Every structure is written in C-alpha cells, then in structure tokens.
Coordinates of N, CA and C in Angstrom, one line a residue:
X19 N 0.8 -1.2 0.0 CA 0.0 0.0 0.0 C 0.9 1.3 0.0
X20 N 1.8 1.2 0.8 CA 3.0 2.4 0.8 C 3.5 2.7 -0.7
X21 N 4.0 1.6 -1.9 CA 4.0 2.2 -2.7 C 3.1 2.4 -3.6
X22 N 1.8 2.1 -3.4 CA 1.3 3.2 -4.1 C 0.8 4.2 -4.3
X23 N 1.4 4.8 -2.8 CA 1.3 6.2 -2.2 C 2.4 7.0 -2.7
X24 N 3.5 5.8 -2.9 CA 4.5 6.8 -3.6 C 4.4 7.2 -4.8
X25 N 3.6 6.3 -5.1 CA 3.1 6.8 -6.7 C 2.5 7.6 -7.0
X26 N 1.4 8.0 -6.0 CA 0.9 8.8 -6.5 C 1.1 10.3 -6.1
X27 N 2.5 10.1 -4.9 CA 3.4 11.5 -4.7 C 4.0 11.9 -6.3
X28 N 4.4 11.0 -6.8 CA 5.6 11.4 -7.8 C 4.4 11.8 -9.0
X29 N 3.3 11.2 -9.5 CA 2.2 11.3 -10.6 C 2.3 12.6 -9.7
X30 N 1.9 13.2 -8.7 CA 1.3 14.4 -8.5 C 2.5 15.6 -8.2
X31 N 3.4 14.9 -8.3 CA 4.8 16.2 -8.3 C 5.1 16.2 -9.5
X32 N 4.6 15.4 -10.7 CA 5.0 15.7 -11.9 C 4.2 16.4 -12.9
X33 N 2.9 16.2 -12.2 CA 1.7 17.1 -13.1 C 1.9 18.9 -12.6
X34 N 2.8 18.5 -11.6 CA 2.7 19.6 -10.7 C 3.7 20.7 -11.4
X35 N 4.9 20.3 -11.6 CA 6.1 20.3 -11.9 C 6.0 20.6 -13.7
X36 N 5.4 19.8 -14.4 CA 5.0 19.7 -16.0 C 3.6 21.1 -15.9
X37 N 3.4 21.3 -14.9 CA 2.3 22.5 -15.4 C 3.2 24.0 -15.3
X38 N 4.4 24.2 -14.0 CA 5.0 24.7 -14.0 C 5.9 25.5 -14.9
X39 N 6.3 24.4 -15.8 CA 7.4 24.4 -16.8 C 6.8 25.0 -18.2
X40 N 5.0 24.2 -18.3 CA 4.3 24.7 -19.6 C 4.2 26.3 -19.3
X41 N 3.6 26.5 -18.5 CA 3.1 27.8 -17.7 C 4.3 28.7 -18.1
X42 N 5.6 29.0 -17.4 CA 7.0 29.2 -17.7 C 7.0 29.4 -18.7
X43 N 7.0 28.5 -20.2 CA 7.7 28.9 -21.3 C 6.4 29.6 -21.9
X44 N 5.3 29.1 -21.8 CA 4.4 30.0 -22.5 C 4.6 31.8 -22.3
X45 N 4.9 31.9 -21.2 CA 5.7 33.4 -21.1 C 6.5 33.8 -22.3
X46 N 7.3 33.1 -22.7 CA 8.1 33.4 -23.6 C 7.5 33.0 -25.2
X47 N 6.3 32.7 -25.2 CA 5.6 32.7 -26.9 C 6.1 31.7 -27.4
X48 N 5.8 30.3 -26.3 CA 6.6 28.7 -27.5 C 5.6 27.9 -26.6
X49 N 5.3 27.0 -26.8 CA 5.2 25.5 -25.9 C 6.3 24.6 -25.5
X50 N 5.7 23.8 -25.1 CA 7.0 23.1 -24.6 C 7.7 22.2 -25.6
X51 N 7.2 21.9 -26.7 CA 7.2 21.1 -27.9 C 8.7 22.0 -28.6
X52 N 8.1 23.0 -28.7 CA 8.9 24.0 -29.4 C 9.8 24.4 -28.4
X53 N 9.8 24.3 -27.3 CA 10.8 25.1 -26.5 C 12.2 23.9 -26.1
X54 N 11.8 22.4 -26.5 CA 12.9 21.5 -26.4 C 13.2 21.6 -27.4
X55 N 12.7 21.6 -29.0 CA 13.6 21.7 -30.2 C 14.4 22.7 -30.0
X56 N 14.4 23.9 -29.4 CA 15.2 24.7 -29.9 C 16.0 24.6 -28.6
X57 N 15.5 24.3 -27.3 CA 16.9 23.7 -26.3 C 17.5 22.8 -27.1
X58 N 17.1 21.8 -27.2 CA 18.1 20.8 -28.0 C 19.2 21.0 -29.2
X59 N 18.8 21.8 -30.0 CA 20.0 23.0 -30.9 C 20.1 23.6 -30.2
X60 N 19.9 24.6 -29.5 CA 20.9 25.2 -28.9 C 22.2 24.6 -27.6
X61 N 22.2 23.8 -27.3 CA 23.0 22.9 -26.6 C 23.8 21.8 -27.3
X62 N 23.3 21.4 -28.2 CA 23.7 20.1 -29.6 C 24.5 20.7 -30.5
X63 N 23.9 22.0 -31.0 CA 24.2 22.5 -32.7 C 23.4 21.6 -33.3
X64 N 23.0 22.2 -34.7 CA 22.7 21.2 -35.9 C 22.4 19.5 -35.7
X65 N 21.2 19.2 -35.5 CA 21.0 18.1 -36.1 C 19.8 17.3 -37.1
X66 N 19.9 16.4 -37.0 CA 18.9 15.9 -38.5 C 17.5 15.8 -37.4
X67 N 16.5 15.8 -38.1 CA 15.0 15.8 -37.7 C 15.1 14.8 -37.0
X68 N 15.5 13.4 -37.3 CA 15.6 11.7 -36.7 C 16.0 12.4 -34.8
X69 N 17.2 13.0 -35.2 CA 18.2 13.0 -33.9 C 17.5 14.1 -32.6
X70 N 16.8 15.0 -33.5 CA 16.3 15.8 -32.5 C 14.5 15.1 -31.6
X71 N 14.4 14.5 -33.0 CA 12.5 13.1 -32.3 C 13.2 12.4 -31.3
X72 N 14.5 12.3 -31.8 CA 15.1 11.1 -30.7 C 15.4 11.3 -29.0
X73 N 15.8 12.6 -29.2 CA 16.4 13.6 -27.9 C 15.1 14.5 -27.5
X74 N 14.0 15.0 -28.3 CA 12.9 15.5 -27.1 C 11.8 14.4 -26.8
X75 N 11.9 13.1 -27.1 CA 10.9 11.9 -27.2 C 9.3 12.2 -27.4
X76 N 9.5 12.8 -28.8 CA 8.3 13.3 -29.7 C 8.1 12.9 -30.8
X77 N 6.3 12.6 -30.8 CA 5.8 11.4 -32.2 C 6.2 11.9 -33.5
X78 N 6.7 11.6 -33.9 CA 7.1 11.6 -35.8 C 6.0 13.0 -35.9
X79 N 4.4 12.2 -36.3 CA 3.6 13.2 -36.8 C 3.6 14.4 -35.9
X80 N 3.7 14.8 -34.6 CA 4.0 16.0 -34.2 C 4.9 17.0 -34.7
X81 N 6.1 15.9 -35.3 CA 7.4 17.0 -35.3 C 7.5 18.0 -36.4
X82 N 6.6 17.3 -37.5 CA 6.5 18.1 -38.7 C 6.0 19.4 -38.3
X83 N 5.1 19.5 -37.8 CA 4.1 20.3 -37.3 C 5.1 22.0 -36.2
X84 N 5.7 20.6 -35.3 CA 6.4 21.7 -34.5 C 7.5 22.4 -35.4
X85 N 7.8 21.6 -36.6 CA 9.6 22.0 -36.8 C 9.2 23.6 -38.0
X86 N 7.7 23.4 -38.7 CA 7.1 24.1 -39.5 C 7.2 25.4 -38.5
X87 N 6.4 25.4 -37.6 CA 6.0 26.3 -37.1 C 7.4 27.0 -36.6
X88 N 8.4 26.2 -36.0 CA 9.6 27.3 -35.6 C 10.3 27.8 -36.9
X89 N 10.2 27.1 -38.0 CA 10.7 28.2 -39.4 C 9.7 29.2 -39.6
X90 N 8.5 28.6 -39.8 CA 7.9 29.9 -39.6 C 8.4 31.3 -38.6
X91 N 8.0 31.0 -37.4 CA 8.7 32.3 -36.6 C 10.3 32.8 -36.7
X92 N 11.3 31.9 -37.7 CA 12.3 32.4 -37.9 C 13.3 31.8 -36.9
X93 N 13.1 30.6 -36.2 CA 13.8 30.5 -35.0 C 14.5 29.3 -35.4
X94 N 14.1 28.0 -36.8 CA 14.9 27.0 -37.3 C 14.8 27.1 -38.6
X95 N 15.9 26.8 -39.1 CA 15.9 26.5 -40.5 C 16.2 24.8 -41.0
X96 N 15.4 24.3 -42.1 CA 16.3 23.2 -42.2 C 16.9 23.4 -43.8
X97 N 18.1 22.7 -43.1 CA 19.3 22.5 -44.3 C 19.5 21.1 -45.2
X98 N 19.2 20.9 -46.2 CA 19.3 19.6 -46.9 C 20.5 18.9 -46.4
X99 N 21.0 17.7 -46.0 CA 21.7 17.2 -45.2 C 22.9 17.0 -47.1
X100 N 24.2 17.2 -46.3 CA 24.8 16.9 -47.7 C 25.2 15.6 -48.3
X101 N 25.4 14.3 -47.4 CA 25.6 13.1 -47.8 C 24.1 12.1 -47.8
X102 N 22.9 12.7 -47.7 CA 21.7 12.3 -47.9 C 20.7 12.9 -48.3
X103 N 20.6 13.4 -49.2 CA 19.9 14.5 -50.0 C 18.0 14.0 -49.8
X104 N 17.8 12.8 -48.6 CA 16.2 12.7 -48.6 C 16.7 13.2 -47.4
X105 N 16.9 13.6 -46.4 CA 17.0 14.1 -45.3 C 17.6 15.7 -44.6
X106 N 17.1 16.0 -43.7 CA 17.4 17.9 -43.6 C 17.8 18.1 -42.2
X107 N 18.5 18.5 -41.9 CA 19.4 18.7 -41.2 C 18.6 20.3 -40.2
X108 N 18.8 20.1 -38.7 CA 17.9 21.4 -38.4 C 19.1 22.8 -37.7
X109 N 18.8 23.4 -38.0 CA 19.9 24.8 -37.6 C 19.2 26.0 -36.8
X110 N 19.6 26.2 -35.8 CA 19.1 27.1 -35.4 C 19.5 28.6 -35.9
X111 N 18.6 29.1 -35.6 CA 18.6 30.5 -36.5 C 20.0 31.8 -35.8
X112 N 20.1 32.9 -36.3 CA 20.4 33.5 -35.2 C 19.6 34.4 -34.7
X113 N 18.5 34.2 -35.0 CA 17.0 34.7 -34.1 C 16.4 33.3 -33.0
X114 N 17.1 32.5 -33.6 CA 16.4 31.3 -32.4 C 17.4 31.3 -31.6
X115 N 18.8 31.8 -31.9 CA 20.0 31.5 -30.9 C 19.7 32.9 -30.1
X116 N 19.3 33.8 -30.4 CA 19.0 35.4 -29.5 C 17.8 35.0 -28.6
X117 N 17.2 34.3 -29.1 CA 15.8 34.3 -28.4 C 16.2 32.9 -27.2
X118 N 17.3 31.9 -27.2 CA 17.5 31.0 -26.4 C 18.1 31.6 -25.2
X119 N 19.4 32.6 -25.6 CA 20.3 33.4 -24.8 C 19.4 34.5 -24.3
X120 N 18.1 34.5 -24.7 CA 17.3 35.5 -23.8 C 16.2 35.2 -22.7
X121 N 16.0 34.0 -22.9 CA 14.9 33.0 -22.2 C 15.9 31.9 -21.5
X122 N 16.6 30.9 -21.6 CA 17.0 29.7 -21.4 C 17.5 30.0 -20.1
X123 N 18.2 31.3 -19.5 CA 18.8 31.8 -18.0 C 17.7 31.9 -17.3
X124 N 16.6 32.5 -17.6 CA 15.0 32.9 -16.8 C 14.4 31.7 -17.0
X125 N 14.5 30.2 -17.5 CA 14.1 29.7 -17.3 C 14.1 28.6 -16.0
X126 N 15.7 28.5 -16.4 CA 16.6 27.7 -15.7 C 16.4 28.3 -14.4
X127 N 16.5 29.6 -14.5 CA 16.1 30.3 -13.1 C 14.9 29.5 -12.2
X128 N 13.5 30.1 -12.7 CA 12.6 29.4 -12.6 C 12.4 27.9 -12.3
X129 N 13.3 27.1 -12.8 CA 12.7 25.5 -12.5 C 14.0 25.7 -11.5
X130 N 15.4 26.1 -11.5 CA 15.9 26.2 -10.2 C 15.5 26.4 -8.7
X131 N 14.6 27.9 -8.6 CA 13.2 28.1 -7.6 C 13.0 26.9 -7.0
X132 N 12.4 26.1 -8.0 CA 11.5 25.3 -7.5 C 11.6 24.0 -7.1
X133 N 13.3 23.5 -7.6 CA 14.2 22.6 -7.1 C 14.7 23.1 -5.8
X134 N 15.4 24.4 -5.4 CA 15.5 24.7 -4.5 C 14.9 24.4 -2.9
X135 N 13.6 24.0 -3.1 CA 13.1 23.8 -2.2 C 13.7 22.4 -0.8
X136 N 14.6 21.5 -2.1 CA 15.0 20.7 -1.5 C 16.7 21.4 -1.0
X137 N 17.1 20.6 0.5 CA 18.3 20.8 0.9 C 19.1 20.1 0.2
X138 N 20.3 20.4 0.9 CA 21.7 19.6 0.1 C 21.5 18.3 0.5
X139 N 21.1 18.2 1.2 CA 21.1 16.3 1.6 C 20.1 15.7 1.1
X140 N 18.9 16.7 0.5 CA 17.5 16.0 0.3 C 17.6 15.8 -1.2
X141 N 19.0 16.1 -1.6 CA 19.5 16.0 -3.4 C 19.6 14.7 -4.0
X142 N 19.4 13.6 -3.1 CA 19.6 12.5 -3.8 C 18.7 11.9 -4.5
X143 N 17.2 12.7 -4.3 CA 16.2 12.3 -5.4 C 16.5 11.7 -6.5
X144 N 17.5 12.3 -7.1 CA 17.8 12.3 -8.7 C 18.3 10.9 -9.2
X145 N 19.3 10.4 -7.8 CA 19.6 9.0 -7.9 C 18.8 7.7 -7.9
X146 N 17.6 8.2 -6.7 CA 16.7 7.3 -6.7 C 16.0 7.3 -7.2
X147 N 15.6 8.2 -8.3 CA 14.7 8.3 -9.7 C 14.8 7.3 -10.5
X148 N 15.9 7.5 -11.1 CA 17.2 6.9 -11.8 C 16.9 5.8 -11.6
X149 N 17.3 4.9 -10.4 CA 17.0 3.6 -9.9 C 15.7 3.3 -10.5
X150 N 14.9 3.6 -10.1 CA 13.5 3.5 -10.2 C 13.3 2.9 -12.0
X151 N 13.9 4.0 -12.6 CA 13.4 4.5 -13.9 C 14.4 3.2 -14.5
X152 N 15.3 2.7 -14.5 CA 16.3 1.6 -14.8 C 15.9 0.4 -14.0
X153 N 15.2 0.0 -13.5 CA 14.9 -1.1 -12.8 C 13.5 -1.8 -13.9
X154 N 13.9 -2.6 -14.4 CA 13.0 -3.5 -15.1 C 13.0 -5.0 -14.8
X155 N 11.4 -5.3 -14.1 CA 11.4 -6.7 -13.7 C 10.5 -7.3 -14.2
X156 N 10.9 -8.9 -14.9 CA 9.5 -8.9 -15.7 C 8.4 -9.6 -14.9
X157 N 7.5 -9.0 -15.3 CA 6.2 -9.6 -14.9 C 6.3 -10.9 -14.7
X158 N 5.6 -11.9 -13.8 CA 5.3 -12.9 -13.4 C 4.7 -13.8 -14.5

C-alpha cells in the first residue's frame, strides 16, 4: 500500500512540476514542444530531424508540425543534409540562438526556484529516480 502512495506523490509532483514548466515557457511565446527543439540546438548545434524526435521523445507526426512552425517564426531553418539529400538537417537561427540566450537563464532560473526547495542532503532524489526508472522486472 505504501508504494502506491508513492506513486501517487511522484504522478502528482510531476503534473505539478510539468504545469509549472508549460506555464514558464508560455511566457516566452513557444510551448514546450517548441521550447525542447530549440533547447536541443541550442546545446547540440545542428541536427537531423531523426536525432532531434530522438532527444525531445516526440511522435514523428507532431514534429512536422512543430519544426514548420519554428521556421515559420524564424527560430529554425532546415538545411538539406549533404551526404543524404532525402534528409534535412535542423539549424538554429540566429534569431532562435537570440531568443535561447534570452529566455533559457529565466528559465533555468525558474525551475531552479522550484528545485531549491530541496536541501543539500535532500538532493539524492535524482539517484533514486534513476533507480527507479532503470529497474526493469519482468512480470510474473
């Protein structure tokens, strides 16, 4: 019974936590869809569409969608990849790289806040996550 109290601590610090972060970037005129593609270039550089679905763990059919929309606002470009000419390569702008270095500190800020709350000793959350999240037992 205990853990499924813990479960439903962590479901409810994550809804908690994931409304925080939507809420946050919408400040800044993206979602959060859009606000990991262009974290992800901006911290990466340049990569192919495959590599960036791979690193924000988003559905194929969404990404089209999201990757349109940040060329549209001028914040990614994609570049024809040169040794695979069916494939395009994503670049960030240097209006998406102005707009990262203007938001990505006030964000960090922000979800820092809200980490803060835990002390130095209460930091090991992240290990026991971890555990948690790597522990695969098969079913009976």
């Amino acid at each position: 019974m205990e853990d499924l109290k813990t479960l439903t601590i962590l479901f409810r610090t994550l809804k908690s936590i994931e409304t925080q972060i939507r809420d946050d970037i919408k400040r800044y005129g993206l979602n959060t869809t859009e606000f990991g593609v262009l974290e992800v270039l901006y911290h990466k550089g340049p990569l192919t569409i495959q590599e960036v679905k791979e690193k924000i763990l988003i559905a194929a059919s969404s990404m089209s969608y999201v990757i349109d929309t940040l060329v549209r606002k001028g914040f990614v470009e994609r570049v024809q990849h040169d040794k695979d000419k069916r494939s395009y390569i994503l670049v960030l702008t240097d209006s998406g790289a102005k707009k990262m270095e203007a938001i990505y500190p006030l964000h960090v800020s922000t979800m820092r806040q809200r980490l803060d709350v835990l002390k130095k000793d209460e930091k090991t959350l992240q290990v026991l996550l971890k555990k948690i999240g790597k522990y695969q037992k098969r079913p009976h």
